[in-house]
PDB file of C-alpha atoms in Angstrom:
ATOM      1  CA  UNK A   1      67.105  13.057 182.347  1.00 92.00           C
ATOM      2  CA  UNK A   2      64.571  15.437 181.545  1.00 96.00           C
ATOM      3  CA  UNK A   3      61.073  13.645 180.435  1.00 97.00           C
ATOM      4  CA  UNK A   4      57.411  15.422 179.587  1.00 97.00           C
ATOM      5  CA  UNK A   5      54.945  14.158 182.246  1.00 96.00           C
ATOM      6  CA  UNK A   6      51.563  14.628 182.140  1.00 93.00           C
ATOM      7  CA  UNK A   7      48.165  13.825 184.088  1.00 92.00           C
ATOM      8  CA  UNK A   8      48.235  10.528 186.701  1.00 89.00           C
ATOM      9  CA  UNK A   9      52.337  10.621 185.651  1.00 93.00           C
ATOM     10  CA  UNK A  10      52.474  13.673 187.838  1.00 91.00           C
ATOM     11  CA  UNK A  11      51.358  11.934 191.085  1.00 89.00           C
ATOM     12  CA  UNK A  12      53.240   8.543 190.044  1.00 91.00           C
ATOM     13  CA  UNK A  13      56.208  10.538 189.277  1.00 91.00           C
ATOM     14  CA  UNK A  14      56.486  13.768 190.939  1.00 89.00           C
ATOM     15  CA  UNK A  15      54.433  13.269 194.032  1.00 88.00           C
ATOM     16  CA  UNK A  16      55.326   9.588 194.774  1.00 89.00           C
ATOM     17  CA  UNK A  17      58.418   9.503 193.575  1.00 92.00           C
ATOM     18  CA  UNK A  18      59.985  12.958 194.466  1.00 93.00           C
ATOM     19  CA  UNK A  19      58.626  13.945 197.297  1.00 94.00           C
ATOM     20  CA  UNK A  20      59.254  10.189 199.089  1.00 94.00           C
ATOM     21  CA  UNK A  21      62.934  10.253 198.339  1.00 95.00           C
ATOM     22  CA  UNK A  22      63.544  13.755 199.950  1.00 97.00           C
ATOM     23  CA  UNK A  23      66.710  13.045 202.125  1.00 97.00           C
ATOM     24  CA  UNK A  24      67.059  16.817 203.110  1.00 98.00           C
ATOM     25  CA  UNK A  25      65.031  19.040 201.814  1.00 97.00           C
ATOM     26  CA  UNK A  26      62.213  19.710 199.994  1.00 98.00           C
ATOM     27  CA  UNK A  27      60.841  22.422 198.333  1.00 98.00           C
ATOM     28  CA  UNK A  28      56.824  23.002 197.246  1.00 96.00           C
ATOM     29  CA  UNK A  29      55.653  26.142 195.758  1.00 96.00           C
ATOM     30  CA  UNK A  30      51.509  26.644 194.649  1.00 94.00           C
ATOM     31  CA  UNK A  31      48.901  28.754 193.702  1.00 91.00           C
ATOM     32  CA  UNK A  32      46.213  26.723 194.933  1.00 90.00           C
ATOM     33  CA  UNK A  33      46.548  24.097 198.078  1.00 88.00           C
ATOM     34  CA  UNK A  34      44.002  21.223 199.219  1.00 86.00           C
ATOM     35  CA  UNK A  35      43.716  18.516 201.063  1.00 86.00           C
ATOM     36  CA  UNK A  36      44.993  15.757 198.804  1.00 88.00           C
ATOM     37  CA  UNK A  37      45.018  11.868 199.678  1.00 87.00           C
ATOM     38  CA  UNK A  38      47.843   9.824 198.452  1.00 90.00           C
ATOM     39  CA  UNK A  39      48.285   6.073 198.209  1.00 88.00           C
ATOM     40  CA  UNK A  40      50.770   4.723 201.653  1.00 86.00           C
ATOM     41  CA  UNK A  41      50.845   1.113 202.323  1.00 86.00           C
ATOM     42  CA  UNK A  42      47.581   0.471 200.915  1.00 89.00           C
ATOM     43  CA  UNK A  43      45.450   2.647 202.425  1.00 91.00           C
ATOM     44  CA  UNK A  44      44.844   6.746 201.193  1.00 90.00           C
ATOM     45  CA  UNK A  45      46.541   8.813 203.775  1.00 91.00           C
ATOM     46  CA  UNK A  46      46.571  12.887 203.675  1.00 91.00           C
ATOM     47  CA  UNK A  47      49.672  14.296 201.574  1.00 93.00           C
ATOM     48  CA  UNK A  48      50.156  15.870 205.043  1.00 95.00           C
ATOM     49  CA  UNK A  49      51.228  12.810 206.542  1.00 94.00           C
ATOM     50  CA  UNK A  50      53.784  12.200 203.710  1.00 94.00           C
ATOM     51  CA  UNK A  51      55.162  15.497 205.142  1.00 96.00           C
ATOM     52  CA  UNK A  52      54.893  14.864 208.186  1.00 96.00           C
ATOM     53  CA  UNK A  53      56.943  11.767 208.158  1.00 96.00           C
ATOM     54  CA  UNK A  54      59.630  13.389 205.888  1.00 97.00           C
ATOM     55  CA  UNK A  55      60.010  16.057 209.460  1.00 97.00           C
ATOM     56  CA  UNK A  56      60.336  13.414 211.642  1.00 97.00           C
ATOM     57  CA  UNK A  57      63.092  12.429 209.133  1.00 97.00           C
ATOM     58  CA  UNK A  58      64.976  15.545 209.554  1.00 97.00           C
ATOM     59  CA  UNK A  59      64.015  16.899 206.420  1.00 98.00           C
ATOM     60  CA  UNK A  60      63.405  20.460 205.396  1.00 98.00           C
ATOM     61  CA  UNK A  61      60.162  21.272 203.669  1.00 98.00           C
ATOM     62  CA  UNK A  62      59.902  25.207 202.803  1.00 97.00           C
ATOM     63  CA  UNK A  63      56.127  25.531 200.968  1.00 96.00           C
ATOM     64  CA  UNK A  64      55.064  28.668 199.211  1.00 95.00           C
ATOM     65  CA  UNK A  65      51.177  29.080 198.202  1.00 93.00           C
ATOM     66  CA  UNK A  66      49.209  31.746 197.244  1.00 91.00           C
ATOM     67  CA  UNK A  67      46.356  31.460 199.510  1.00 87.00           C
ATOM     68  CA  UNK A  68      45.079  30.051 202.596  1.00 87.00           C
ATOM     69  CA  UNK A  69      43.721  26.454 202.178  1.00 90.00           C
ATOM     70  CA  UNK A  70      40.476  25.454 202.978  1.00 85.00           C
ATOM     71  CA  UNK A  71      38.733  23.937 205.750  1.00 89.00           C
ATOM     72  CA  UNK A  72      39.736  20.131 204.970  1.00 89.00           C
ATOM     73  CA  UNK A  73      43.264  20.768 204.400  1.00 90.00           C
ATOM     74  CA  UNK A  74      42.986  22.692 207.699  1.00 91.00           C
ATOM     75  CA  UNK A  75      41.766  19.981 209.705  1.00 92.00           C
ATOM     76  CA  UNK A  76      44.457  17.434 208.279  1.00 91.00           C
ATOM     77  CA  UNK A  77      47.257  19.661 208.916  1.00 93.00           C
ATOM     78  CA  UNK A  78      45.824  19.656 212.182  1.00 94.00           C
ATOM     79  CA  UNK A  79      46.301  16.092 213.052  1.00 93.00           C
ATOM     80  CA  UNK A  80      49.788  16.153 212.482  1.00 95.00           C
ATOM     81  CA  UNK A  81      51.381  18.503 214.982  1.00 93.00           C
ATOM     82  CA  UNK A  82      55.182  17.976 213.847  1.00 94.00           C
ATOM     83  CA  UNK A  83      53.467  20.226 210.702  1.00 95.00           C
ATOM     84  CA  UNK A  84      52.951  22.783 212.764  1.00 91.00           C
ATOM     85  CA  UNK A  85      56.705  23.803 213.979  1.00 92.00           C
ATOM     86  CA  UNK A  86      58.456  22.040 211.397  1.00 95.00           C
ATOM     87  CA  UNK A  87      56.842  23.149 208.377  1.00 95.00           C
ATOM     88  CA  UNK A  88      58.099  26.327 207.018  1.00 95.00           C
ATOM     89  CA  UNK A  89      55.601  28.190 205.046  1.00 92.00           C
ATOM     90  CA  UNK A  90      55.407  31.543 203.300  1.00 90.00           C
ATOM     91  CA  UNK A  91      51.918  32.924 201.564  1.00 89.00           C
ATOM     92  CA  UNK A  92      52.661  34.961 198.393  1.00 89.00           C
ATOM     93  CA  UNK A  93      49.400  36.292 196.851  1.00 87.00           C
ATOM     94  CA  UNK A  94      51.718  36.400 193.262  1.00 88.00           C
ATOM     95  CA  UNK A  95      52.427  33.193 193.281  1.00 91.00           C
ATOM     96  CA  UNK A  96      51.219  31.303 190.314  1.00 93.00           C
ATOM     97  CA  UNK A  97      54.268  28.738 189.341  1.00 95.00           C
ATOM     98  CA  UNK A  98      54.218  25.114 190.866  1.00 95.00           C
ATOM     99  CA  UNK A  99      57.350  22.932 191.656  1.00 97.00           C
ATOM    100  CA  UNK A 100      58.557  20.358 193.832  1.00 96.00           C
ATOM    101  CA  UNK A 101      62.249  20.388 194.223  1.00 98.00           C
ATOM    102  CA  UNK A 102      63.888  17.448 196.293  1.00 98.00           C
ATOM    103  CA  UNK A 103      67.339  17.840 197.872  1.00 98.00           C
ATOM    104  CA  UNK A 104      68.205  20.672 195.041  1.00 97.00           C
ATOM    105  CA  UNK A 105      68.502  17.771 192.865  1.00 98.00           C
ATOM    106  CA  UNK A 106      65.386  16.583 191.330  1.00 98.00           C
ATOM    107  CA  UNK A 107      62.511  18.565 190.002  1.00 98.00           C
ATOM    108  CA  UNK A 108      58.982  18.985 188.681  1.00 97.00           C
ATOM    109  CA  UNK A 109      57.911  21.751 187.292  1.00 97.00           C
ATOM    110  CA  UNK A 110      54.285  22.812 185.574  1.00 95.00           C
ATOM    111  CA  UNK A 111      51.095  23.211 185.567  1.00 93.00           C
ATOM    112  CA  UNK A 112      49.756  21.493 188.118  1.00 88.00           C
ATOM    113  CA  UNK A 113      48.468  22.695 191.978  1.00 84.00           C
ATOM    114  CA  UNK A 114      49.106  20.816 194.884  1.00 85.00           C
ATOM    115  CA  UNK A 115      45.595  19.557 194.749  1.00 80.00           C
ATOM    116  CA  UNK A 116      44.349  16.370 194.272  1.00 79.00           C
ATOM    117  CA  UNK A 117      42.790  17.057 190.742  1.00 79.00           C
ATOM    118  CA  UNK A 118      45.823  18.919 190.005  1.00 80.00           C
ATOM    119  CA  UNK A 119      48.936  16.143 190.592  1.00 81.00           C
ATOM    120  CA  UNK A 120      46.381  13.431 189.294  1.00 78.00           C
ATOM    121  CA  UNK A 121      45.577  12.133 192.462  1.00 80.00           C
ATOM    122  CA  UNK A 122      41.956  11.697 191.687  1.00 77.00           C
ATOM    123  CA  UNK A 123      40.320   9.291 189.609  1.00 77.00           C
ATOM    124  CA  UNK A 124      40.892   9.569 185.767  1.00 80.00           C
ATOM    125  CA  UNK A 125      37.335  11.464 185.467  1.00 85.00           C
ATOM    126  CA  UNK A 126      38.011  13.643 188.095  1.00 84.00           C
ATOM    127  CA  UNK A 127      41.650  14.947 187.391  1.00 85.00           C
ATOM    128  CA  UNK A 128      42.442  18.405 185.701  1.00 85.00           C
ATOM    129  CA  UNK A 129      44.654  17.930 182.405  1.00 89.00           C
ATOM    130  CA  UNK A 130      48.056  18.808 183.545  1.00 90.00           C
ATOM    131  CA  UNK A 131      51.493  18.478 182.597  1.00 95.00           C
ATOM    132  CA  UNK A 132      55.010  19.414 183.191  1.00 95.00           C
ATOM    133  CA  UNK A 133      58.799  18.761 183.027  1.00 97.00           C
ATOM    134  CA  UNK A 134      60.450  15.628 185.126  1.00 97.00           C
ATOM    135  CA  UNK A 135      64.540  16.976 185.568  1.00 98.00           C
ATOM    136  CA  UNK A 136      67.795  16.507 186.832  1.00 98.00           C
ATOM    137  CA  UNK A 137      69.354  18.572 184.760  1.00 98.00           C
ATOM    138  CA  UNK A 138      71.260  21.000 187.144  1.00 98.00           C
ATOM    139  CA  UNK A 139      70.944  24.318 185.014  1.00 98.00           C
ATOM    140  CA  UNK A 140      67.161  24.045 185.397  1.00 97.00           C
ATOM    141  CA  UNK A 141      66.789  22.744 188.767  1.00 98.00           C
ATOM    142  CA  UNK A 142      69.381  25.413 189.918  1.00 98.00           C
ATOM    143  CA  UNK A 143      67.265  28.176 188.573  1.00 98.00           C
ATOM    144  CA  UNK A 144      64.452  26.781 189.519  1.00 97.00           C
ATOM    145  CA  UNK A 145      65.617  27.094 193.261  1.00 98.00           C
ATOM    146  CA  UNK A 146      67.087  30.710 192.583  1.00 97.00           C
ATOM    147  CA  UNK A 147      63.174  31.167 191.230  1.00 97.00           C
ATOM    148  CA  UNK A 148      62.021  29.518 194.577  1.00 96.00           C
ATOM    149  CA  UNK A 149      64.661  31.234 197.046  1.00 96.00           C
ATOM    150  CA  UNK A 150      63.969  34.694 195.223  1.00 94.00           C
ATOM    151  CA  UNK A 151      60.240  34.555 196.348  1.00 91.00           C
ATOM    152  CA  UNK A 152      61.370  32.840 199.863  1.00 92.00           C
ATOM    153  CA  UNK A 153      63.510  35.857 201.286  1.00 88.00           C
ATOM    154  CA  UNK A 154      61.162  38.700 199.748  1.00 84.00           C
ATOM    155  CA  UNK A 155      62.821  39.632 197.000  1.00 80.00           C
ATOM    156  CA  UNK A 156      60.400  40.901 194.828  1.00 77.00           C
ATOM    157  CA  UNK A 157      58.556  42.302 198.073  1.00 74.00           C
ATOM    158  CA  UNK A 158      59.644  45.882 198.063  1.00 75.00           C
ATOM    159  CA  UNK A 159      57.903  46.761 194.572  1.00 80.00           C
ATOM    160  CA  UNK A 160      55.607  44.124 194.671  1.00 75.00           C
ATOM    161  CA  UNK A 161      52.360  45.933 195.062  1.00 70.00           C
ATOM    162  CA  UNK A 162      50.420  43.690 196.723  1.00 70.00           C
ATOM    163  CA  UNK A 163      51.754  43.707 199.627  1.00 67.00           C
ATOM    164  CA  UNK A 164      48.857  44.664 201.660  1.00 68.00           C
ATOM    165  CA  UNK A 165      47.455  41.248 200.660  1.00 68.00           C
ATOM    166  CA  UNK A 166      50.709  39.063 201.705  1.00 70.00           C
ATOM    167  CA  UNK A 167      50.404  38.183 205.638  1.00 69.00           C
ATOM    168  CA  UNK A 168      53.919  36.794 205.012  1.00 66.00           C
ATOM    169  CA  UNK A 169      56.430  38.841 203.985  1.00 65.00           C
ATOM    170  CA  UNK A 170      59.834  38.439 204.541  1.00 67.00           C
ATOM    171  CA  UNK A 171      60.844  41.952 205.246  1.00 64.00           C
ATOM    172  CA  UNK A 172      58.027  42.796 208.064  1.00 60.00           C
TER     173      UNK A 172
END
């Protein structure tokens, strides 16, 4: 299955379908990261607390972003402290691709930040246009996480050139 998915079919799809059915691990990577709200139960709850949950699980979440968050993503990440030992995290100040790989099996990848106006979180006047791929297809979600993994472990670090901008490089 591979299927074009654009604007609210991001958070239907990607966000609340993906990231849910993590099992072991999950991978995020993002230019740009808020504080986004997501529908659990019937009631809006931080995307945070979707993580947070997935942790208590015993699944691995590795996020890479490209710069700090703001305040109101700091203050949720706040109120869930298995975030704060659990969740693996690397800042790349080059990073400008966004995907959400679950369990090395599933993807999304495209356009969209892992912002509420970016995964269509937000009402339909609110929301960015965005759009992306919806796979299985192992070839592309394979070198997607070679993609992901790459960045993880620093490989691009030694002639990356901006590395007196990345507080989070692999090889200090």
């Amino acid at each position: 299955m591979t299927e074009f998915v654009s604007d609210r079919e991001i958070y239907e799809k990607a966000v609340m379908k993906l990231v849910p059915q993590s099992r072991r691990r999950l991978w995020i990577a993002t230019a740009d990261i808020k504080d986004m709200y997501v529908e659990s139960n019937g009631e809006m709850v931080p995307f945070l607390k979707l993580l947070a949950d997935l942790l208590a699980q015993g699944v691995e979440i590795r996020l890479i972003h490209a710069k700090e968050p703001g305040p109101n993503f700091r203050q949720d990440f706040d109120r869930f402290p298995g975030l704060w030992t659990g969740l693996e995290r690397v800042l790349c100040p080059r990073v400008h691709f966004k995907c959400i790989i679950s369990d090395g099996a599933e993807a999304y990848f495209g356009s969209a930040n892992l912002t509420g106006a970016g995964m269509g979180a937000k009402a339909s006047n609110r929301r960015n246009f965005e759009n992306g791929v919806l796979t299985d297809d192992q070839v592309m979600v394979s070198k997607l996480e070679t993609q992901f993994d790459d960045i993880w472990r620093g490989a691009h670090c030694r002639k990356c050139g901006r590395r007196q901008f990345c507080t989070d490089c692999p090889l200090t």
